XYZ file of N, CA, C and O in Angstrom:
868
model
N -14.632 10.911 0.830
C -15.560 11.988 1.096
C -16.971 11.451 0.898
O -17.185 10.541 0.105
N -17.929 12.003 1.646
C -19.310 11.535 1.586
C -20.256 12.694 1.317
O -20.135 13.762 1.931
N -21.195 12.483 0.407
C -22.222 13.472 0.092
C -23.546 13.055 0.724
O -23.716 11.903 1.133
N -24.483 13.979 0.769
C -25.808 13.671 1.310
C -26.627 12.837 0.337
O -27.556 12.125 0.739
N -26.318 12.946 -0.955
C -27.033 12.176 -1.970
C -26.028 11.675 -3.000
O -24.878 12.141 -3.054
N -26.425 10.731 -3.819
C -25.517 10.134 -4.798
C -25.116 11.150 -5.869
O -25.951 11.883 -6.388
N -23.830 11.184 -6.173
C -23.286 12.135 -7.137
C -22.461 11.396 -8.196
O -21.811 10.397 -7.901
N -22.488 11.917 -9.423
C -21.639 11.392 -10.490
C -20.422 12.318 -10.624
O -20.417 13.272 -11.402
N -19.380 12.050 -9.837
C -18.188 12.897 -9.871
C -17.299 12.578 -11.057
O -16.573 13.439 -11.545
N -17.340 11.331 -11.500
C -16.500 10.876 -12.605
C -17.404 10.419 -13.732
O -18.261 9.557 -13.538
N -17.213 10.992 -14.907
C -18.060 10.658 -16.059
C -17.948 9.178 -16.378
O -16.860 8.633 -16.506
N -19.100 8.530 -16.472
C -19.117 7.111 -16.795
C -19.138 6.203 -15.590
O -19.379 5.002 -15.713
N -18.878 6.765 -14.395
C -18.896 5.966 -13.168
C -20.301 5.959 -12.584
O -21.096 6.869 -12.811
N -20.595 4.916 -11.818
C -21.886 4.856 -11.150
C -21.983 5.963 -10.100
O -20.997 6.312 -9.457
N -23.181 6.526 -9.949
C -23.382 7.538 -8.926
C -23.210 6.925 -7.543
O -23.498 5.755 -7.326
N -22.718 7.733 -6.613
C -22.545 7.240 -5.257
C -22.369 8.358 -4.268
O -21.943 9.467 -4.629
N -22.693 8.082 -3.001
C -22.477 9.063 -1.942
C -21.002 9.138 -1.551
O -20.490 10.196 -1.227
N -20.340 7.988 -1.567
C -18.945 7.925 -1.130
C -17.998 7.955 -2.329
O -18.212 7.278 -3.321
N -16.931 8.745 -2.186
C -15.866 8.799 -3.194
C -14.524 8.867 -2.468
O -14.440 9.345 -1.340
N -13.486 8.392 -3.128
C -12.149 8.409 -2.539
C -11.306 9.503 -3.180
O -11.315 9.668 -4.400
N -10.591 10.241 -2.348
C -9.572 11.171 -2.816
C -8.217 10.553 -2.481
O -7.826 10.499 -1.320
N -7.521 10.072 -3.504
C -6.238 9.400 -3.301
C -5.097 10.393 -3.463
O -4.956 11.029 -4.506
N -4.286 10.502 -2.427
C -3.182 11.468 -2.445
C -1.945 10.926 -3.154
O -1.065 11.696 -3.528
N -1.878 9.585 -3.345
C -0.674 8.976 -3.928
C 0.574 9.442 -3.176
O 1.600 9.770 -3.789
N 0.478 9.452 -1.866
C 1.519 10.079 -1.038
C 2.887 9.416 -1.190
O 3.914 10.065 -1.000
N 2.909 8.125 -1.529
C 4.191 7.424 -1.660
C 4.729 7.446 -3.087
O 5.820 6.936 -3.345
N 3.965 7.995 -4.015
C 4.355 7.958 -5.427
C 4.661 9.370 -5.926
O 3.760 10.174 -6.136
N 5.949 9.626 -6.119
C 6.375 10.972 -6.525
C 5.843 11.365 -7.900
O 5.677 12.537 -8.201
N 5.591 10.368 -8.765
C 5.126 10.665 -10.120
C 3.615 10.889 -10.182
O 3.114 11.454 -11.160
N 2.874 10.420 -9.176
C 1.407 10.464 -9.143
C 0.775 9.662 -10.281
O -0.406 9.839 -10.601
N 1.521 8.769 -10.900
C 1.065 8.069 -12.104
C 0.625 6.627 -11.860
O -0.207 6.094 -12.603
N 1.188 5.967 -10.874
C 1.091 4.503 -10.823
C -0.335 3.989 -10.638
O -0.757 3.048 -11.326
N -1.088 4.558 -9.702
C -2.466 4.109 -9.513
C -3.288 4.286 -10.784
O -4.025 3.388 -11.192
N -3.171 5.440 -11.419
C -3.972 5.726 -12.614
C -3.599 4.789 -13.756
O -4.480 4.261 -14.458
N -2.301 4.552 -13.961
C -1.885 3.666 -15.038
C -2.365 2.238 -14.804
O -2.793 1.547 -15.742
N -2.292 1.776 -13.559
C -2.741 0.420 -13.240
C -4.238 0.267 -13.490
O -4.689 -0.747 -14.046
N -5.019 1.271 -13.094
C -6.462 1.197 -13.307
C -6.807 1.280 -14.791
O -7.722 0.603 -15.268
N -6.076 2.093 -15.536
C -6.320 2.169 -16.976
C -6.036 0.824 -17.641
O -6.777 0.389 -18.538
N -4.964 0.142 -17.212
C -4.652 -1.174 -17.758
C -5.749 -2.166 -17.387
O -6.183 -2.968 -18.229
N -6.211 -2.131 -16.136
C -7.289 -3.013 -15.725
C -8.546 -2.815 -16.553
O -9.214 -3.782 -16.943
N -8.876 -1.549 -16.837
C -10.037 -1.256 -17.669
C -9.860 -1.811 -19.075
O -10.791 -2.355 -19.672
N -8.647 -1.667 -19.627
C -8.385 -2.157 -20.980
C -8.465 -3.681 -21.052
O -8.957 -4.240 -22.038
N -7.985 -4.365 -20.006
C -8.054 -5.823 -19.991
C -9.501 -6.290 -19.890
O -9.901 -7.242 -20.555
N -10.281 -5.636 -19.030
C -11.722 -5.836 -19.020
C -12.256 -6.982 -18.210
O -13.471 -7.120 -18.062
N -11.396 -7.823 -17.636
C -11.887 -8.989 -16.931
C -11.978 -8.845 -15.432
O -12.563 -9.697 -14.767
N -11.371 -7.782 -14.885
C -11.328 -7.612 -13.445
C -12.001 -6.293 -13.064
O -11.879 -5.289 -13.779
N -12.728 -6.292 -11.944
C -13.368 -5.067 -11.465
C -12.302 -4.003 -11.214
O -11.283 -4.277 -10.577
N -12.551 -2.794 -11.723
C -11.534 -1.741 -11.687
C -12.188 -0.382 -11.471
O -13.083 -0.003 -12.222
N -11.769 0.380 -10.474
C -12.351 1.712 -10.259
C -12.001 2.677 -11.387
O -10.883 2.645 -11.918
N -12.960 3.516 -11.731
C -12.667 4.638 -12.617
C -11.982 5.725 -11.798
O -12.407 6.033 -10.689
N -10.911 6.293 -12.338
C -10.165 7.334 -11.628
C -9.873 8.503 -12.561
O -9.598 8.307 -13.746
N -9.931 9.699 -12.015
C -9.586 10.913 -12.760
C -8.806 11.852 -11.854
O -9.062 11.935 -10.651
N -7.865 12.580 -12.447
C -7.083 13.553 -11.684
C -7.923 14.783 -11.352
O -8.822 15.169 -12.100
N -7.610 15.382 -10.209
C -8.284 16.618 -9.810
C -7.355 17.430 -8.921
O -6.651 16.874 -8.080
N -7.341 18.740 -9.114
C -6.669 19.637 -8.181
C -7.649 19.949 -7.050
O -8.777 20.359 -7.296
N -7.196 19.723 -5.822
C -8.062 19.883 -4.663
C -7.860 21.261 -4.037
O -6.755 21.613 -3.639
N -8.938 22.013 -3.966
C -8.936 23.310 -3.292
C -9.832 23.232 -2.061
O -10.943 22.702 -2.133
N -9.366 23.749 -0.942
C -10.178 23.873 0.260
C -10.159 25.336 0.687
O -9.092 25.897 0.947
N -11.338 25.958 0.710
C -11.460 27.390 1.027
C -10.543 28.233 0.144
O -9.906 29.185 0.605
N -10.487 27.867 -1.141
C -9.719 28.640 -2.111
C -8.235 28.353 -2.131
O -7.500 28.914 -2.940
N -7.763 27.463 -1.256
C -6.339 27.154 -1.182
C -6.057 25.815 -1.853
O -6.693 24.806 -1.541
N -5.086 25.804 -2.781
C -4.715 24.581 -3.476
C -3.999 23.633 -2.507
O -2.973 23.976 -1.924
N -4.552 22.434 -2.346
C -3.998 21.450 -1.423
C -3.231 20.338 -2.129
O -2.671 19.458 -1.486
N -3.223 20.365 -3.472
C -2.453 19.363 -4.201
C -3.273 18.658 -5.260
O -4.473 18.890 -5.420
N -2.592 17.790 -6.011
C -3.230 16.993 -7.054
C -3.596 15.627 -6.502
O -2.761 14.947 -5.903
N -4.829 15.228 -6.708
C -5.351 13.969 -6.187
C -5.964 13.154 -7.316
O -6.161 13.648 -8.435
N -6.287 11.913 -7.014
C -7.118 11.100 -7.884
C -8.489 10.949 -7.242
O -8.596 10.563 -6.081
N -9.533 11.308 -7.987
C -10.885 10.972 -7.565
C -11.137 9.545 -8.024
O -10.980 9.223 -9.200
N -11.522 8.683 -7.100
C -11.691 7.274 -7.419
C -13.009 6.741 -6.895
O -13.472 7.129 -5.824
N -13.610 5.851 -7.682
C -14.695 5.058 -7.139
C -14.150 4.223 -5.975
O -13.038 3.711 -6.057
N -14.907 4.065 -4.913
C -14.469 3.160 -3.847
C -14.675 1.712 -4.280
O -15.468 1.428 -5.176
N -13.947 0.812 -3.658
C -14.115 -0.618 -3.922
C -15.230 -1.129 -3.026
O -14.993 -1.618 -1.924
N -16.453 -0.982 -3.465
C -17.601 -1.445 -2.693
C -18.672 -1.945 -3.644
O -18.615 -1.706 -4.861
N -19.639 -2.655 -3.107
C -20.670 -3.252 -3.931
C -21.432 -2.197 -4.731
O -21.775 -1.139 -4.226
N -21.647 -2.494 -6.005
C -22.336 -1.567 -6.890
C -21.436 -0.520 -7.511
O -21.909 0.317 -8.291
N -20.156 -0.556 -7.193
C -19.191 0.395 -7.739
C -17.986 -0.382 -8.276
O -17.778 -1.548 -7.943
N -17.189 0.233 -9.097
C -15.934 -0.345 -9.590
C -16.129 -1.658 -10.342
O -15.204 -2.438 -10.503
N -17.357 -1.950 -10.771
C -17.609 -3.205 -11.466
C -17.951 -4.360 -10.548
O -18.098 -5.495 -11.001
N -18.064 -4.085 -9.234
C -18.425 -5.118 -8.261
C -19.944 -5.154 -8.113
O -20.579 -4.129 -7.943
N -20.526 -6.356 -8.203
C -21.983 -6.466 -8.138
C -22.363 -7.799 -7.511
O -22.107 -8.855 -8.087
N -22.942 -7.764 -6.316
C -23.399 -8.988 -5.670
C -24.579 -8.665 -4.765
O -24.872 -7.499 -4.475
N -25.265 -9.700 -4.311
C -26.459 -9.551 -3.485
C -26.062 -9.488 -2.014
O -25.685 -10.500 -1.426
N -26.149 -8.324 -1.411
C -25.745 -8.154 -0.018
C -26.658 -8.891 0.949
O -26.288 -9.157 2.096
N -27.864 -9.243 0.502
C -28.808 -9.951 1.358
C -28.590 -11.465 1.336
O -29.223 -12.195 2.102
N -27.709 -11.913 0.451
C -27.411 -13.339 0.373
C -26.391 -13.725 1.434
O -25.457 -12.969 1.722
N -26.558 -14.899 1.998
C -25.604 -15.389 3.004
C -24.332 -15.930 2.368
O -23.416 -16.346 3.078
N -24.274 -15.946 1.023
C -23.116 -16.517 0.331
C -22.337 -15.489 -0.487
O -21.365 -15.850 -1.145
N -22.754 -14.223 -0.488
C -22.114 -13.223 -1.342
C -21.610 -12.059 -0.496
O -22.360 -11.501 0.317
N -20.340 -11.692 -0.694
C -19.747 -10.624 0.112
C -18.423 -10.173 -0.491
O -17.873 -10.816 -1.386
N -17.905 -9.062 0.042
C -16.622 -8.494 -0.349
C -15.603 -8.756 0.754
O -15.921 -8.597 1.937
N -14.400 -9.193 0.373
C -13.367 -9.435 1.382
C -12.005 -9.163 0.764
O -11.886 -8.958 -0.453
N -10.949 -9.142 1.600
C -9.620 -8.871 1.074
C -8.547 -9.624 1.840
O -8.726 -9.981 3.009
N -7.457 -9.866 1.146
C -6.281 -10.455 1.768
C -5.696 -9.430 2.729
O -5.475 -8.282 2.359
N -5.452 -9.821 3.963
C -4.959 -8.872 4.960
C -4.096 -9.606 5.973
O -4.587 -10.207 6.932
N -2.779 -9.541 5.759
C -1.850 -10.265 6.620
C -1.367 -9.437 7.798
O -0.799 -9.982 8.741
N -1.606 -8.115 7.782
C -0.952 -7.256 8.765
C -1.881 -6.472 9.669
O -1.521 -6.165 10.791
N -3.070 -6.121 9.211
C -3.922 -5.213 9.975
C -4.254 -5.774 11.351
O -4.469 -6.978 11.514
N -4.339 -4.903 12.321
C -4.630 -5.289 13.699
C -6.025 -5.899 13.790
O -7.007 -5.315 13.331
N -6.126 -7.053 14.420
C -7.408 -7.734 14.524
C -8.375 -7.060 15.488
O -9.517 -7.483 15.620
N -7.933 -6.022 16.166
C -8.840 -5.300 17.059
C -9.632 -4.228 16.321
O -10.444 -3.531 16.916
N -9.413 -4.087 15.005
C -10.104 -3.059 14.231
C -11.617 -3.255 14.325
O -12.127 -4.370 14.179
N -12.334 -2.166 14.565
C -13.780 -2.232 14.739
C -14.470 -2.672 13.453
O -14.161 -2.186 12.365
N -15.427 -3.582 13.599
C -16.260 -3.969 12.477
C -15.611 -4.886 11.469
O -16.199 -5.159 10.412
N -14.405 -5.368 11.734
C -13.702 -6.237 10.788
C -13.740 -7.672 11.296
O -13.461 -7.940 12.466
N -14.114 -8.590 10.406
C -14.151 -10.014 10.725
C -13.020 -10.697 9.962
O -12.829 -10.443 8.770
N -12.258 -11.554 10.637
C -11.094 -12.209 10.041
C -11.291 -13.718 9.958
O -12.038 -14.311 10.743
N -10.598 -14.312 9.010
C -10.499 -15.770 8.942
C -9.151 -16.143 8.345
O -8.745 -15.590 7.318
N -8.453 -17.063 8.985
C -7.197 -17.598 8.459
C -7.458 -18.998 7.926
O -7.975 -19.863 8.646
N -7.111 -19.231 6.679
C -7.421 -20.497 6.019
C -6.439 -21.589 6.428
O -5.445 -21.335 7.120
N -6.715 -22.792 5.956
C -5.847 -23.922 6.255
C -4.446 -23.758 5.722
O -3.489 -24.324 6.270
N -4.284 -22.987 4.655
C -2.968 -22.720 4.087
C -2.292 -21.519 4.738
O -1.226 -21.091 4.294
N -2.918 -20.968 5.774
C -2.309 -19.874 6.523
C -2.505 -18.502 5.923
O -1.788 -17.557 6.276
N -3.473 -18.358 5.037
C -3.751 -17.060 4.414
C -4.887 -16.387 5.176
O -5.942 -16.998 5.395
N -4.666 -15.137 5.589
C -5.677 -14.433 6.387
C -6.462 -13.443 5.539
O -5.880 -12.630 4.809
N -7.772 -13.538 5.647
C -8.663 -12.630 4.941
C -9.476 -11.822 5.944
O -9.686 -12.245 7.086
N -9.943 -10.655 5.490
C -10.740 -9.767 6.338
C -11.953 -9.284 5.561
O -11.908 -9.129 4.337
N -13.041 -9.054 6.270
C -14.234 -8.505 5.644
C -14.958 -7.591 6.624
O -14.897 -7.795 7.839
N -15.636 -6.591 6.079
C -16.504 -5.716 6.868
C -17.947 -5.849 6.388
O -18.788 -5.011 6.694
N -18.217 -6.924 5.641
C -19.510 -7.084 4.994
C -20.599 -7.640 5.901
O -21.743 -7.767 5.479
N -20.266 -8.033 7.116
C -21.275 -8.522 8.049
C -20.749 -8.413 9.469
O -19.542 -8.278 9.695
N -21.655 -8.471 10.429
C -21.277 -8.423 11.838
C -20.701 -9.771 12.273
O -21.084 -10.826 11.761
N -19.779 -9.727 13.211
C -19.145 -10.954 13.697
C -20.160 -11.938 14.265
O -19.944 -13.147 14.261
N -21.293 -11.417 14.729
C -22.323 -12.275 15.318
C -23.116 -13.057 14.276
O -23.879 -13.965 14.622
N -22.953 -12.705 13.004
C -23.676 -13.388 11.926
C -22.954 -14.695 11.598
O -22.187 -14.779 10.649
N -23.205 -15.710 12.394
C -22.467 -16.974 12.249
C -22.777 -17.676 10.937
O -21.917 -18.363 10.379
N -23.995 -17.507 10.429
C -24.366 -18.162 9.175
C -23.518 -17.642 8.021
O -22.951 -18.421 7.247
N -23.408 -16.319 7.920
C -22.632 -15.739 6.816
C -21.144 -16.035 6.993
O -20.427 -16.300 6.021
N -20.677 -16.023 8.244
C -19.272 -16.356 8.505
C -18.976 -17.794 8.102
O -17.986 -18.065 7.404
N -19.826 -18.727 8.510
C -19.598 -20.133 8.191
C -19.627 -20.376 6.681
O -18.823 -21.160 6.152
N -20.542 -19.710 5.979
C -20.606 -19.867 4.530
C -19.357 -19.311 3.850
O -18.854 -19.888 2.878
N -18.871 -18.179 4.369
C -17.634 -17.583 3.834
C -16.462 -18.535 4.035
O -15.683 -18.785 3.103
N -16.336 -19.089 5.222
C -15.264 -20.047 5.518
C -15.374 -21.274 4.618
O -14.375 -21.757 4.082
N -16.587 -21.769 4.428
C -16.788 -22.938 3.576
C -16.388 -22.659 2.130
O -15.791 -23.519 1.461
N -16.701 -21.447 1.646
C -16.326 -21.073 0.285
C -14.808 -21.062 0.123
O -14.262 -21.602 -0.850
N -14.116 -20.457 1.085
C -12.655 -20.402 1.027
C -12.040 -21.797 1.165
O -11.060 -22.127 0.483
N -12.604 -22.620 2.029
C -12.086 -23.971 2.240
C -12.268 -24.828 0.993
O -11.365 -25.562 0.582
N -13.446 -24.711 0.382
C -13.716 -25.461 -0.851
C -12.743 -25.061 -1.948
O -12.205 -25.915 -2.676
N -12.494 -23.769 -2.065
C -11.525 -23.274 -3.051
C -10.127 -23.814 -2.770
O -9.446 -24.312 -3.679
N -9.682 -23.742 -1.531
C -8.339 -24.222 -1.187
C -8.190 -25.722 -1.421
O -7.150 -26.178 -1.907
N -9.203 -26.484 -1.085
C -9.139 -27.932 -1.300
C -9.014 -28.253 -2.789
O -8.276 -29.164 -3.181
N -9.732 -27.498 -3.616
C -9.617 -27.697 -5.061
C -8.245 -27.251 -5.560
O -7.663 -27.870 -6.457
N -7.707 -26.185 -4.952
C -6.399 -25.665 -5.346
C -5.295 -26.681 -5.072
O -4.324 -26.788 -5.829
N -5.451 -27.445 -4.003
C -4.446 -28.449 -3.644
C -4.415 -29.615 -4.625
O -3.403 -30.312 -4.728
N -5.521 -29.831 -5.339
C -5.593 -30.943 -6.291
C -4.959 -30.514 -7.613
O -5.637 -30.223 -8.599
N -3.635 -30.474 -7.628
C -2.917 -29.895 -8.769
C -3.068 -30.701 -10.049
O -2.778 -30.202 -11.136
N -3.508 -31.932 -9.950
C -3.715 -32.749 -11.147
C -5.117 -32.574 -11.717
O -5.480 -33.200 -12.717
N -5.904 -31.710 -11.084
C -7.304 -31.533 -11.467
C -7.564 -30.070 -11.837
O -6.870 -29.161 -11.405
N -8.599 -29.869 -12.643
C -9.046 -28.519 -12.992
C -10.222 -28.079 -12.135
O -10.910 -27.113 -12.458
N -10.454 -28.778 -11.023
C -11.615 -28.515 -10.185
C -11.640 -27.080 -9.665
O -12.712 -26.498 -9.470
N -10.456 -26.488 -9.472
C -10.391 -25.134 -8.922
C -11.142 -24.135 -9.795
O -11.686 -23.134 -9.310
N -11.213 -24.412 -11.112
C -11.885 -23.473 -12.018
C -13.398 -23.435 -11.811
O -14.073 -22.553 -12.337
N -13.922 -24.406 -11.041
C -15.353 -24.414 -10.745
C -15.722 -23.406 -9.673
O -16.914 -23.151 -9.452
N -14.715 -22.834 -9.002
C -14.995 -21.988 -7.841
C -14.439 -20.567 -7.973
O -14.559 -19.783 -7.030
N -13.844 -20.242 -9.109
C -13.335 -18.886 -9.318
C -13.765 -18.353 -10.678
O -14.029 -19.119 -11.605
N -13.838 -17.045 -10.772
C -14.018 -16.383 -12.059
C -12.626 -16.231 -12.666
O -11.854 -15.361 -12.272
N -12.302 -17.082 -13.609
C -10.930 -17.219 -14.100
C -10.424 -15.919 -14.726
O -9.296 -15.488 -14.457
N -11.239 -15.264 -15.545
C -10.783 -14.050 -16.229
C -10.359 -12.974 -15.238
O -9.362 -12.272 -15.455
N -11.122 -12.831 -14.151
C -10.776 -11.790 -13.179
C -9.458 -12.122 -12.477
O -8.643 -11.230 -12.227
N -9.223 -13.393 -12.160
C -7.967 -13.791 -11.528
C -6.790 -13.566 -12.469
O -5.736 -13.068 -12.055
N -6.947 -13.929 -13.733
C -5.866 -13.755 -14.711
C -5.527 -12.271 -14.876
O -4.353 -11.880 -14.835
N -6.549 -11.431 -15.033
C -6.298 -10.006 -15.249
C -5.705 -9.347 -14.013
O -4.824 -8.485 -14.123
N -6.170 -9.733 -12.819
C -5.568 -9.177 -11.608
C -4.095 -9.545 -11.527
O -3.254 -8.705 -11.180
N -3.784 -10.792 -11.853
C -2.384 -11.227 -11.789
C -1.539 -10.471 -12.811
O -0.413 -10.050 -12.506
N -2.039 -10.303 -14.027
C -1.288 -9.600 -15.066
C -0.928 -8.189 -14.608
O 0.224 -7.757 -14.710
N -1.919 -7.448 -14.086
C -1.674 -6.064 -13.677
C -0.658 -6.013 -12.534
O 0.306 -5.226 -12.573
N -0.834 -6.855 -11.523
C 0.075 -6.818 -10.381
C 1.470 -7.309 -10.733
O 2.463 -6.813 -10.199
N 1.576 -8.267 -11.633
C 2.891 -8.758 -12.039
C 3.638 -7.705 -12.865
O 4.818 -7.443 -12.633
N 2.951 -7.082 -13.807
C 3.601 -6.056 -14.633
C 4.025 -4.853 -13.798
O 5.078 -4.253 -14.045
N 3.221 -4.517 -12.779
C 3.527 -3.348 -11.963
C 4.415 -3.677 -10.758
O 4.827 -2.781 -10.037
N 4.721 -4.960 -10.554
C 5.553 -5.365 -9.416
C 5.035 -4.722 -8.124
O 5.761 -4.031 -7.406
N 3.773 -4.977 -7.824
C 3.118 -4.326 -6.699
C 3.621 -4.877 -5.372
O 3.565 -6.081 -5.134
N 4.081 -3.999 -4.504
C 4.635 -4.415 -3.215
C 3.566 -5.082 -2.349
O 3.802 -6.108 -1.706
N 2.353 -4.518 -2.317
C 1.306 -5.012 -1.426
C 0.719 -6.348 -1.875
O 0.099 -7.050 -1.072
N 0.879 -6.691 -3.146
C 0.253 -7.902 -3.670
C 0.811 -9.131 -2.955
O 2.005 -9.362 -2.926
N -0.074 -9.891 -2.358
C 0.359 -11.071 -1.624
C 0.191 -10.942 -0.122
O 0.274 -11.935 0.586
N -0.050 -9.695 0.376
C -0.266 -9.595 1.811
C -1.266 -8.533 2.252
O -1.726 -8.546 3.396
N -1.647 -7.595 1.393
C -2.583 -6.567 1.831
C -3.224 -5.886 0.618
O -2.642 -5.861 -0.471
N -4.417 -5.326 0.832
C -5.121 -4.538 -0.185
C -5.422 -5.333 -1.454
O -5.541 -4.756 -2.528
N -5.534 -6.653 -1.339
C -5.891 -7.490 -2.483
C -7.332 -7.933 -2.270
O -7.627 -8.704 -1.354
N -8.230 -7.439 -3.112
C -9.657 -7.563 -2.857
C -10.307 -8.653 -3.716
O -9.901 -8.901 -4.855
N -11.344 -9.253 -3.136
C -12.127 -10.288 -3.799
C -13.594 -10.121 -3.399
O -13.915 -9.475 -2.413
N -14.477 -10.728 -4.194
C -15.866 -10.825 -3.757
C -16.463 -12.134 -4.278
O -15.959 -12.715 -5.241
N -17.486 -12.610 -3.595
C -18.149 -13.836 -4.001
C -19.544 -13.518 -4.537
O -20.240 -12.635 -4.032
N -19.916 -14.253 -5.574
C -21.229 -14.107 -6.198
C -21.659 -15.481 -6.687
O -20.860 -16.203 -7.295
N -22.893 -15.852 -6.430
C -23.360 -17.176 -6.819
C -23.604 -17.266 -8.324
O -24.077 -16.300 -8.943
N -23.258 -18.427 -8.895
C -23.522 -18.648 -10.314
C -24.942 -19.158 -10.508
O -25.741 -19.220 -9.563
N -25.270 -19.558 -11.748
C -26.632 -19.983 -12.055
C -27.036 -21.223 -11.278
O -28.230 -21.473 -11.064
N -26.037 -21.999 -10.836
C -26.323 -23.217 -10.080
C -26.364 -22.969 -8.575
O -26.553 -23.906 -7.790
N -26.161 -21.727 -8.160
C -26.178 -21.396 -6.741
C -24.859 -21.622 -6.034
O -24.793 -21.554 -4.805
N -23.787 -21.861 -6.798
C -22.458 -22.074 -6.216
C -21.749 -20.736 -6.040
O -21.649 -19.963 -6.999
N -21.256 -20.423 -4.835
C -20.505 -19.167 -4.651
C -19.201 -19.192 -5.449
O -18.378 -20.093 -5.272
N -19.036 -18.222 -6.320
C -17.837 -18.102 -7.153
C -17.004 -16.929 -6.660
O -17.527 -15.829 -6.439
N -15.702 -17.138 -6.474
C -14.816 -16.065 -6.025
C -14.336 -15.259 -7.228
O -13.772 -15.814 -8.174
N -14.574 -13.954 -7.188
C -14.105 -13.036 -8.226
C -12.931 -12.228 -7.674
O -12.992 -11.739 -6.541
N -11.871 -12.079 -8.439
C -10.757 -11.220 -8.046
C -11.111 -9.769 -8.358
O -11.652 -9.467 -9.415
N -10.792 -8.864 -7.445
C -11.048 -7.452 -7.678
C -11.934 -6.866 -6.581
O -12.496 -7.596 -5.773
N -11.991 -5.581 -6.525
C -11.433 -4.720 -7.552
C -9.950 -4.429 -7.314
O -9.439 -4.599 -6.218
N -9.272 -4.001 -8.393
C -7.879 -3.578 -8.279
C -7.782 -2.409 -7.303
O -8.685 -1.574 -7.227
N -6.654 -2.354 -6.584
C -6.533 -1.291 -5.570
C -5.079 -1.120 -5.145
O -4.331 -2.092 -5.077
N -4.660 0.131 -4.911
C -3.439 0.452 -4.167
C -2.152 0.100 -4.913
O -1.505 -0.908 -4.627
N -1.758 0.970 -5.847
C -0.568 0.730 -6.654
C 0.499 1.812 -6.478
O 1.381 1.959 -7.321
N 0.422 2.593 -5.386
C 1.420 3.651 -5.229
C 2.807 3.069 -4.958
O 3.824 3.640 -5.377
N 2.850 1.932 -4.264
C 4.136 1.242 -4.060
C 4.244 0.129 -5.102
O 3.946 -1.033 -4.829
N 4.654 0.516 -6.297
C 4.794 -0.447 -7.388
C 5.763 0.118 -8.414
O 6.309 1.215 -8.241
N 5.995 -0.633 -9.470
C 6.819 -0.160 -10.589
C 8.168 0.395 -10.135
O 8.601 1.461 -10.556
N 8.831 -0.342 -9.231
C 10.154 0.064 -8.772
C 10.160 1.057 -7.638
O 11.229 1.399 -7.124
N 8.985 1.554 -7.245
C 8.895 2.552 -6.170
C 8.887 1.824 -4.821
O 7.910 1.818 -4.089
N 10.031 1.213 -4.482
C 10.092 0.375 -3.293
C 11.529 0.176 -2.864
O 12.447 0.193 -3.687
N 11.727 -0.037 -1.562
C 13.057 -0.354 -1.046
C 13.312 -1.859 -1.082
O 14.418 -2.298 -0.760
N 12.294 -2.646 -1.470
C 12.459 -4.093 -1.542
C 13.079 -4.473 -2.886
O 12.523 -4.180 -3.938
N 14.218 -5.149 -2.802
C 14.995 -5.446 -4.012
C 14.187 -6.227 -5.042
O 14.270 -5.968 -6.251
N 13.360 -7.179 -4.579
C 12.629 -8.024 -5.531
C 11.539 -7.243 -6.268
O 11.001 -7.717 -7.272
N 11.198 -6.044 -5.772
C 10.185 -5.226 -6.431
C 10.805 -4.115 -7.273
O 10.100 -3.244 -7.791
N 12.125 -4.118 -7.422
C 12.799 -3.048 -8.168
C 13.292 -3.505 -9.533
O 13.750 -2.684 -10.324
N 13.209 -4.809 -9.810
C 13.712 -5.309 -11.080
C 12.568 -5.826 -11.944
O 11.456 -6.017 -11.472
N 12.861 -6.069 -13.200
C 11.841 -6.541 -14.141
C 12.007 -7.999 -14.505
O 11.252 -8.529 -15.305
N 13.020 -8.689 -13.905
C 13.201 -10.099 -14.242
C 12.418 -10.998 -13.289
O 11.913 -10.544 -12.278
């Protein structure tokens, strides 16, 4: 939902025009998204939206119980980067979405992982090339398994906390969709990849037809 001016709908959250109403349509308990975000907040290392329950009424008619959530965008959910920089942006792992989607720019890495971003126009070749270079540099360091070089290009705490939450919740989407990241330059001007914000946990914690997501071993 969008307001004409910035609003503080959730106590303690940054004011914003845009807010998300999550129906948790696949989760009969309505608990999984909220519990995952609460765990992320407690861990403290990964960007995590503040969420609160709300009963939604439209014209006096109760439409159901929803979660009011901060959106996963710059300046919200603990995400903070310079949008005017050619090296800083928000992107996500996206293995399935149709590449014809308006305003979405895609890149598939050398390891075959596809990412998507809406943070710039496809015609912005400078920002695209810098994004590709950041991902390539990270992957090249990742391949050097005898080296710790990969830690020079990621915010380690955010990656660890994101993994902990998704592993404990056995998230179905983790590994192919709705897995968000952003880049922010460090003091030396090197683009660092941050994991987060956390997102989309309705298909988790055994709430799945996939056998590997139904067990705890």
